[in-house]
Structure formats: C-alpha cells, structure tokens
Short mmCIF file of C-alpha atoms in Angstrom, two decimals:
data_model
loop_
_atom_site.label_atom_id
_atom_site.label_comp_id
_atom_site.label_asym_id
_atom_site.label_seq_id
_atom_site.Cartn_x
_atom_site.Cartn_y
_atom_site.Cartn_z
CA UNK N 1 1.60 -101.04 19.84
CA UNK N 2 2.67 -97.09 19.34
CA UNK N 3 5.45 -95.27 19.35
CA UNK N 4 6.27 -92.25 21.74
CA UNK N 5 2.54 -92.74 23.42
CA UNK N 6 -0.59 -94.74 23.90
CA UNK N 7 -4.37 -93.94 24.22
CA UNK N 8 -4.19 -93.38 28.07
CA UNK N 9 -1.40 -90.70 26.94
CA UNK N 10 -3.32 -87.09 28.62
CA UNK N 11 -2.44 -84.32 25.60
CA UNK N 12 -2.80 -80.87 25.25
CA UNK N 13 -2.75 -78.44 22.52
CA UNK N 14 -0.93 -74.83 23.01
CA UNK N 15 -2.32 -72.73 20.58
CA UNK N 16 -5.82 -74.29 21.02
CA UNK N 17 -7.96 -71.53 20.11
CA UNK N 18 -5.84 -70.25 16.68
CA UNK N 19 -7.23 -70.49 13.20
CA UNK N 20 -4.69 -73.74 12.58
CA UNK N 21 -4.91 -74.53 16.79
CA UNK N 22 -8.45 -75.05 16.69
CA UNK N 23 -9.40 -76.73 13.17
CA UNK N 24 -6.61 -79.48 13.82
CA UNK N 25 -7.19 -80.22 18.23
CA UNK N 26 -10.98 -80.69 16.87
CA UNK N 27 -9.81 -83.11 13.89
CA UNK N 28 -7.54 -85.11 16.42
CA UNK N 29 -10.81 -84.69 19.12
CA UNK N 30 -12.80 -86.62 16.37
CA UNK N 31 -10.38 -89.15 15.48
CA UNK N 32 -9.87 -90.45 19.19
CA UNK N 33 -6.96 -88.60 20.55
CA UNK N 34 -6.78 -87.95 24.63
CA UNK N 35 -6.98 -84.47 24.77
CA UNK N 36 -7.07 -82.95 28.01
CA UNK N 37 -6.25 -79.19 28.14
CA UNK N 38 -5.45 -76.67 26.12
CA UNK N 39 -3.62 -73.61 26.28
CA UNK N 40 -4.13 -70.31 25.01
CA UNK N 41 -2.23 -66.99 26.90
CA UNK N 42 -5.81 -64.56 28.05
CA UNK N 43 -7.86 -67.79 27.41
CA UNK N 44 -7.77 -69.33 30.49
CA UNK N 45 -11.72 -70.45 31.47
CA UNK N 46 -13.07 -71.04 28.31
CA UNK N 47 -14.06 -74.33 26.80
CA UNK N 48 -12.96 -75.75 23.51
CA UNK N 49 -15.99 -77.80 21.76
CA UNK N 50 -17.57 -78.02 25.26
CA UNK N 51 -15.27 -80.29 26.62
CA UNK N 52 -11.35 -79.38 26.71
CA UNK N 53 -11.18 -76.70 29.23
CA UNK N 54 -8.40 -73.98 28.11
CA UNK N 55 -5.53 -72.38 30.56
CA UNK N 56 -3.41 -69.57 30.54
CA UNK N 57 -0.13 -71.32 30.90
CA UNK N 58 0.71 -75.06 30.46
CA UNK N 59 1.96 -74.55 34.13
CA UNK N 60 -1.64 -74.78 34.68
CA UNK N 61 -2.79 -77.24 32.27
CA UNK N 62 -0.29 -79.49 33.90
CA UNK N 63 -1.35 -79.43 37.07
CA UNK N 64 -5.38 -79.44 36.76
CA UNK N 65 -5.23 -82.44 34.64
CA UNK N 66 -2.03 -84.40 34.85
CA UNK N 67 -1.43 -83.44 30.84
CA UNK N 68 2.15 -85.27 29.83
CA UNK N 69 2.32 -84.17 26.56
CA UNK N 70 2.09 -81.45 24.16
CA UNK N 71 1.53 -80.59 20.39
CA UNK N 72 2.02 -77.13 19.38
CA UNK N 73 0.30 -74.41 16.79
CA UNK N 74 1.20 -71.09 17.57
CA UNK N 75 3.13 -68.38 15.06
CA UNK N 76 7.42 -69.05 14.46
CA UNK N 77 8.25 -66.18 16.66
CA UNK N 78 6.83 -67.62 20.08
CA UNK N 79 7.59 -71.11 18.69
CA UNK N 80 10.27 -71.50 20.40
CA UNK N 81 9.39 -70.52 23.68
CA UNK N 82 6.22 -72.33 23.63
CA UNK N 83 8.42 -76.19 23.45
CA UNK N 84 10.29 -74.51 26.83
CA UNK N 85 7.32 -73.61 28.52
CA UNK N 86 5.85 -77.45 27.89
CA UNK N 87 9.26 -78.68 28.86
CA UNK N 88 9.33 -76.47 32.27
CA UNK N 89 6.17 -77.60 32.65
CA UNK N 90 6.84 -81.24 32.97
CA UNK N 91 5.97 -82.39 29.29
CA UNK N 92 8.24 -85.09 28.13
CA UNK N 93 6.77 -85.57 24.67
CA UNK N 94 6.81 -82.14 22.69
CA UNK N 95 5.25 -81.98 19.01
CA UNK N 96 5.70 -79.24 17.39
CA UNK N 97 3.75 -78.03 14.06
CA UNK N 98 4.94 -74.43 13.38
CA UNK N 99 6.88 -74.02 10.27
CA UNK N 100 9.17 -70.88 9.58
CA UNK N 101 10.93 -71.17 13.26
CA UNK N 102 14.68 -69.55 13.16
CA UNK N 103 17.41 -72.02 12.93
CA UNK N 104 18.75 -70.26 15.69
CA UNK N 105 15.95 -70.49 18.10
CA UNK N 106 16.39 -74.20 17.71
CA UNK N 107 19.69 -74.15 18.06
CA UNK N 108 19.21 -72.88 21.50
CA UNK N 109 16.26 -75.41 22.23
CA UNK N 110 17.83 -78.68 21.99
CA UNK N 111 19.93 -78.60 24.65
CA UNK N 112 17.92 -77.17 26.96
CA UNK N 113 15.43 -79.77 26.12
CA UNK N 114 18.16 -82.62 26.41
CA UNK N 115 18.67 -81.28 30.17
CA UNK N 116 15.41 -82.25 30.77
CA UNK N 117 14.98 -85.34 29.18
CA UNK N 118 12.32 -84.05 26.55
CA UNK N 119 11.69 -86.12 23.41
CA UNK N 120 10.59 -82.88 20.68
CA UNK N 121 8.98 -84.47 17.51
CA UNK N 122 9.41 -81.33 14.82
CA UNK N 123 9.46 -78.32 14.10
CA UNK N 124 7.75 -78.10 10.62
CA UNK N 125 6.49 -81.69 10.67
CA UNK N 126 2.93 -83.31 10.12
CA UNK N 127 3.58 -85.11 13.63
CA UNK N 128 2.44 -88.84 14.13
CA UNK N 129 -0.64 -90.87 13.98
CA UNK N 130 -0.66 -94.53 15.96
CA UNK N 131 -3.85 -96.02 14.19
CA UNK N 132 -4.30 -99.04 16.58
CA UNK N 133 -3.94 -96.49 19.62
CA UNK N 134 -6.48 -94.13 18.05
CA UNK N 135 -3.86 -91.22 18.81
CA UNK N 136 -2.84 -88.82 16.73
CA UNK N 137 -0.75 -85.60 17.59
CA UNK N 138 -0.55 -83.31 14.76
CA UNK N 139 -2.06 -82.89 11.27
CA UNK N 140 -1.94 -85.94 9.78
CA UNK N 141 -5.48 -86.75 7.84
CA UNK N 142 -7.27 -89.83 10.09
CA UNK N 143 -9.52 -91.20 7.38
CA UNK N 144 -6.27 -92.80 5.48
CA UNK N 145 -4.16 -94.81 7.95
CA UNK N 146 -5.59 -98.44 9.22
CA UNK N 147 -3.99 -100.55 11.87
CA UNK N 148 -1.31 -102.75 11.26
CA UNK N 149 2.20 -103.17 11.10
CA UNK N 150 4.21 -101.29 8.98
CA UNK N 151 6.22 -98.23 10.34
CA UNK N 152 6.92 -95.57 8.67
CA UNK N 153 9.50 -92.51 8.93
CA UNK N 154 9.77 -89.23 6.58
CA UNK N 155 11.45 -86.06 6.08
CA UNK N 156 8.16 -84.81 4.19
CA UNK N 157 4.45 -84.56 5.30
CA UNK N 158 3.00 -84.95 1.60
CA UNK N 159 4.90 -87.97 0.48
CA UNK N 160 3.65 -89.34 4.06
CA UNK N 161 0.25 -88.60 3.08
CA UNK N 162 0.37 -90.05 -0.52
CA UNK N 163 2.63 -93.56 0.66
CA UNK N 164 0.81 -93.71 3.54
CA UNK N 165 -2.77 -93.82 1.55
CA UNK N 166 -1.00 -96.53 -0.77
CA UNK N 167 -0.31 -98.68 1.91
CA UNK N 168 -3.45 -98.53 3.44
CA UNK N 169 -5.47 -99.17 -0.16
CA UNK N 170 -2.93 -102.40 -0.06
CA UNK N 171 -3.78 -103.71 2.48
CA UNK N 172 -1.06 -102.96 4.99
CA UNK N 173 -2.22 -101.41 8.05
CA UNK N 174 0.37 -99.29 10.23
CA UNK N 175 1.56 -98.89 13.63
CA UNK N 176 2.74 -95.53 13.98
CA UNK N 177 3.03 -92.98 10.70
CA UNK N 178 5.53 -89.89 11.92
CA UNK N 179 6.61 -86.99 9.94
CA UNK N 180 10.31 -85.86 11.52
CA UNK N 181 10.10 -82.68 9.72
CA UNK N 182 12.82 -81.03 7.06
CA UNK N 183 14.11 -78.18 8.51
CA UNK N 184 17.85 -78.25 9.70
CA UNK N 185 17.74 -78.37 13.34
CA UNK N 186 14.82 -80.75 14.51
CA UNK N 187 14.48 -82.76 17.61
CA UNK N 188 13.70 -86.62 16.23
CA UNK N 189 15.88 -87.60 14.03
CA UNK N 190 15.54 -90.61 11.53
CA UNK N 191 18.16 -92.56 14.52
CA UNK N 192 15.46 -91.81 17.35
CA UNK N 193 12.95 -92.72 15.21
CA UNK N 194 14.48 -96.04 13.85
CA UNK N 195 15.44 -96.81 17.70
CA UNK N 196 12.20 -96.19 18.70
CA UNK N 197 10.70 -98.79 15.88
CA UNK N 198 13.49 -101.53 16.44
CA UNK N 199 11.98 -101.51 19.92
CA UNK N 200 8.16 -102.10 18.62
CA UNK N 201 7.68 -105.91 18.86
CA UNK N 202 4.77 -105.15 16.23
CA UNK N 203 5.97 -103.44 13.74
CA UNK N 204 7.08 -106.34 10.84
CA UNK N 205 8.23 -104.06 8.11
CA UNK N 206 9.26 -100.24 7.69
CA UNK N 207 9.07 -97.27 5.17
CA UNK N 208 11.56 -94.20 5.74
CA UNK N 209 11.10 -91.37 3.03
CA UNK N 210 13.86 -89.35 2.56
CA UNK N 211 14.77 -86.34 1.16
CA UNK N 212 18.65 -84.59 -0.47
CA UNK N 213 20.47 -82.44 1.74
CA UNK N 214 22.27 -83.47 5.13
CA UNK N 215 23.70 -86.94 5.91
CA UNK N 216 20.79 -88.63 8.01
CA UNK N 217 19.46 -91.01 5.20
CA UNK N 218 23.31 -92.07 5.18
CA UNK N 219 23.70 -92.73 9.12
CA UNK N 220 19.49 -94.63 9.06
CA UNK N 221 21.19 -97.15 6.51
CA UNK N 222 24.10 -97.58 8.68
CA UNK N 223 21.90 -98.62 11.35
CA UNK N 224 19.10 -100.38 9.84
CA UNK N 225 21.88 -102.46 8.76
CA UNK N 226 23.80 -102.98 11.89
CA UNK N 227 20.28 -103.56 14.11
CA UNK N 228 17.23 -103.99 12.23
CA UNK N 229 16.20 -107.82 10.49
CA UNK N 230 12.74 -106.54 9.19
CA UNK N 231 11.90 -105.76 5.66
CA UNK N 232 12.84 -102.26 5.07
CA UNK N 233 11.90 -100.15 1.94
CA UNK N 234 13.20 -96.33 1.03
CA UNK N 235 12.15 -93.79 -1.36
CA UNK N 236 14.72 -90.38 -1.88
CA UNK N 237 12.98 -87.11 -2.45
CA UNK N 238 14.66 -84.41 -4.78
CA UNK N 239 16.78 -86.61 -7.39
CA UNK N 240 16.28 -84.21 -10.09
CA UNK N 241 17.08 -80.77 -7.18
CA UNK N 242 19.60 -78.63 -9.17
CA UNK N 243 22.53 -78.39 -6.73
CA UNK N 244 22.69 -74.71 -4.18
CA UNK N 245 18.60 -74.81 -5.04
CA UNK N 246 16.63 -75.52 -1.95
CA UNK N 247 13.17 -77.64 -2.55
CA UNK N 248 10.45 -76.94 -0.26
CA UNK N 249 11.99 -77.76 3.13
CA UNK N 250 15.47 -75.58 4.79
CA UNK N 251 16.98 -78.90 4.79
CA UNK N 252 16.71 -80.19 1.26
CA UNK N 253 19.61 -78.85 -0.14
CA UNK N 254 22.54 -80.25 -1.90
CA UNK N 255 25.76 -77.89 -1.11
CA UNK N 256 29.40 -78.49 -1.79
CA UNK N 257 28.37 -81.81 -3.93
CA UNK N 258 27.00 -83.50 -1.26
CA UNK N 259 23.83 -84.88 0.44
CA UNK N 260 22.60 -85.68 -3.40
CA UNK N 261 19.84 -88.34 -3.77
CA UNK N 262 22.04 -90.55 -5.85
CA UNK N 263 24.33 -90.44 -2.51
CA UNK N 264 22.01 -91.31 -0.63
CA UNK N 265 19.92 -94.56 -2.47
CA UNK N 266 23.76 -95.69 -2.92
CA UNK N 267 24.00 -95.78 0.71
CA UNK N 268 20.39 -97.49 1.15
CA UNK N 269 21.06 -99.55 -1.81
CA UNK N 270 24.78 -100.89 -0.05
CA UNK N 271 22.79 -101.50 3.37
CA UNK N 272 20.74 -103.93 1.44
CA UNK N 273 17.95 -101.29 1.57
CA UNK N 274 15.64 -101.27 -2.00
CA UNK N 275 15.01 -97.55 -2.89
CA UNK N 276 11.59 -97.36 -5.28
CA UNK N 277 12.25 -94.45 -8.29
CA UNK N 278 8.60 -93.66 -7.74
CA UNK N 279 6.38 -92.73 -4.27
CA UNK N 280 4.04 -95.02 -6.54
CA UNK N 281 6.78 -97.66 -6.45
CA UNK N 282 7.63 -97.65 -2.59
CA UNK N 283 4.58 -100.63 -1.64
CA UNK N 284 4.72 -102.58 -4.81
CA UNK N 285 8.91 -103.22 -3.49
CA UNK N 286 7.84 -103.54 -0.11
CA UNK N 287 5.43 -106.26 -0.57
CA UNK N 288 8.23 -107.84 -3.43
CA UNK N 289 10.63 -108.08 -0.06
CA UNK N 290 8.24 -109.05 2.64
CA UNK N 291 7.02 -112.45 2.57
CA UNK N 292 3.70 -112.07 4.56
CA UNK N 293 2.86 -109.31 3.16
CA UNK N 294 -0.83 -109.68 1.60
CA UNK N 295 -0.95 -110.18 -2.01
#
C-alpha cells in the first residue's frame, strides 16, 4: 500500500519542459510513475518524450486528461502561484520541489490551500517514492528503494537518500519514502505524515529523520506514543549546530536555547523512541527493536 496515491493516481508536472522540469518528469517516466500532462506557460501542443502532451495552464491539463495531482519545478518567484493554480485547478495532492520560496509566500498559501482541501507535500523537499506502487513524485533516486514495509519520514532529502539505501542493502523494503522538506512554513508536517502511516495497514515499522530547530520532532514523539504500536526508530540531524547558526535548511536553527538536538532525542528517547548517534546506526537499532525484521 502507498501513502497520499497509488499507480492509477493521473500526475502532472508544471514546469515540464525546465532544465530541473524535464531531467526529473523523464526519471519518474522511467521508473513507472502515471504521468499524464504537463504544463509549461507558451508550451501548450508540444510533446514531452513523445508521449506526455504539454498545456498552457493546468486549467487545461485538468480537463483533457482528468490529472489529480501535481509535482512542481519551476523558479521560487512563481512558486507560489504555481501550488494555487494546481489547487484552482482541482489538484488535491500538490508536491512541490522548488527551494528558495519566501516564507511569506507560504505564509499566504496554506490557508488558501486548507479552503480547498489540498494536501501540499513541500516546498524544498525531495517528495515521495511508493516502491510497491511504482510511483514516485519528485526527485528521489528509483534505483535504491525496494518494496516492503518500513515507512519512513524526514526533514532532509540526503539523509533520506543515504538511510533509505541502508535499508534497502538490509533487506527491508519500504512502503512509501517522503521527504517533508526543512524550510519553516511547509504543508506536511511530520503529524500528517505520521497520521497518514498509522493508517497504512502495511507498513510494520517506521524511520522519521529529524533535524534542530522548531518543535515538530517534539509533538511526532508525543503522538507516536499516544497512537502508534509499531517499531519506531529516530535519528536527529545537527547535534553539533552552534546555536543562532543555520545548517543547510531555513528551519534548522536553534534560537533562544531551544529546538536543540539533545531536546529533541530526549523527547524521542521519553516516548520510548531509540534515537541512533549515527545515519549509519539508524537500521542496525531498527532491526535490534523489530522482531521480524530479517537478520
């Protein structure tokens, strides 16, 4: 089972015919993913690889082929009106790549999304790969994930990559790997995410990568431990962040002495959550805690 969407899910791609557009709707076009449309402003006619006809509005994309969802690559400026335009267009699942869009663009977003009942995956995120559903929505590399049933959540698209890749040499497949993003206004949060998993009758056991700055590590223990009876395993980006210094991503900063990583595995640690030191350490603890897990 998947997360969010399934194979049958109809996808386009706004920003289809970019330099970052292109490369990644032909990566997720190899690895299985239902792409339907794209959508490029001036565009509209053309074919992308042959087979993914292109629009001039997601308006159109919409209607020619029943599209329900969108993942987004087109500059931080128009960002922002690009997750509106899917939204207005009927899109309930938005995914969006860009990184570098203003806080307060965002901040203007999410409720207009909310009004419309659209779930937004991102900004600045990898997005999310289902590897039984042969989906994938965003920039997440195919050739490491393997079916199974392990969830995973993070803050960071690296780590993803590199935990990801160990669980996979291990042995344990996944059901749905999704990058949340780490800037400080994004639309799924670590809650919708962990919601969204505690639903998944398959998935038996669950990574969520973290990273300092903000509270939401703090509130995911709080309600693993209140709702969720699977094996659950954590790893804390940023332990060794000077405080005021920002690392990487908006969000990962510790101000005013809080959001630290030693906060934060505390937290975990209370909610009977392990926390590994090491990315290298996050499947060797999850396979110490899960019983089936292979050995």
């Amino acid at each position: 089972m998947a997360i969010f969407c399934d194979g049958d899910t109809k996808i386009l791609v706004q920003g289809i015919t970019g330099r970052d557009g292109s490369f990644h709707a032909k990566s997720m076009l190899d690895y299985g993913t239902n792409i339907v449309a794209g959508v490029t402003p001036g565009r509209g006619g053309q074919t992308f690889e042959g087979k993914v006809p292109v629009f001039d509005t997601v308006a159109e994309a919409v209607a020619e082929t029943g599209a329900a969802a969108s993942v987004i690559f087109v500059p931080p400026a128009g960002a922002a009106g690009a997750i509106c335009e899917a939204a207005d267009a009927g899109c309930k699942l938005v995914v969006c790549i860009t990184e570098g869009v203003p806080t307060l663009d965002m901040v203007k977003v999410m409720p207009y999304l909310e009004e419309r009942g659209v779930r937004l995956v991102g900004p600045n995120c990898p997005g999310f790969i289902n590897p039984g559903q042969k989906v994938k929505m965003g920039i997440m590399p195919g050739n490491i994930v393997a079916p199974g049933s392990v969830g995973l959540i993070s803050r960071s698209g690296t780590l993803t990559y590199e935990v990801v890749d160990a669980l996979t040499r291990a042995g344990l497949g996944q059901t749905t790997c999704l990058g949340i993003g780490g800037d400080p206004v994004i639309g799924t949060s670590f809650m919708d995410a962990l919601q969204a998993f505690a639903a998944d009758t398959e998935t038996q056991a669950l990574v969520l990568i973290g990273e300092i700055g903000g509270d939401a590590e703090e509130r995911a223990a709080e309600y693993i431990n209140a709702n969720m009876d699977i094996p659950v395993v954590s790893f804390i980006a940023g332990r060794t962040a000077p405080p005021g210094k920002r690392m990487g991503h908006a969000g990962a900063i510790v101000t005013g002495g809080s959001g630290t990583a030693a906060e934060k595995k505390q937290a975990l640690e209370a909610a009977n959550i392990p926390v590994a030191d090491r990315p290298v350490d996050v499947v060797p603890l999850l396979k110490e805690i899960w019983r089936d897990a292979p050995q």
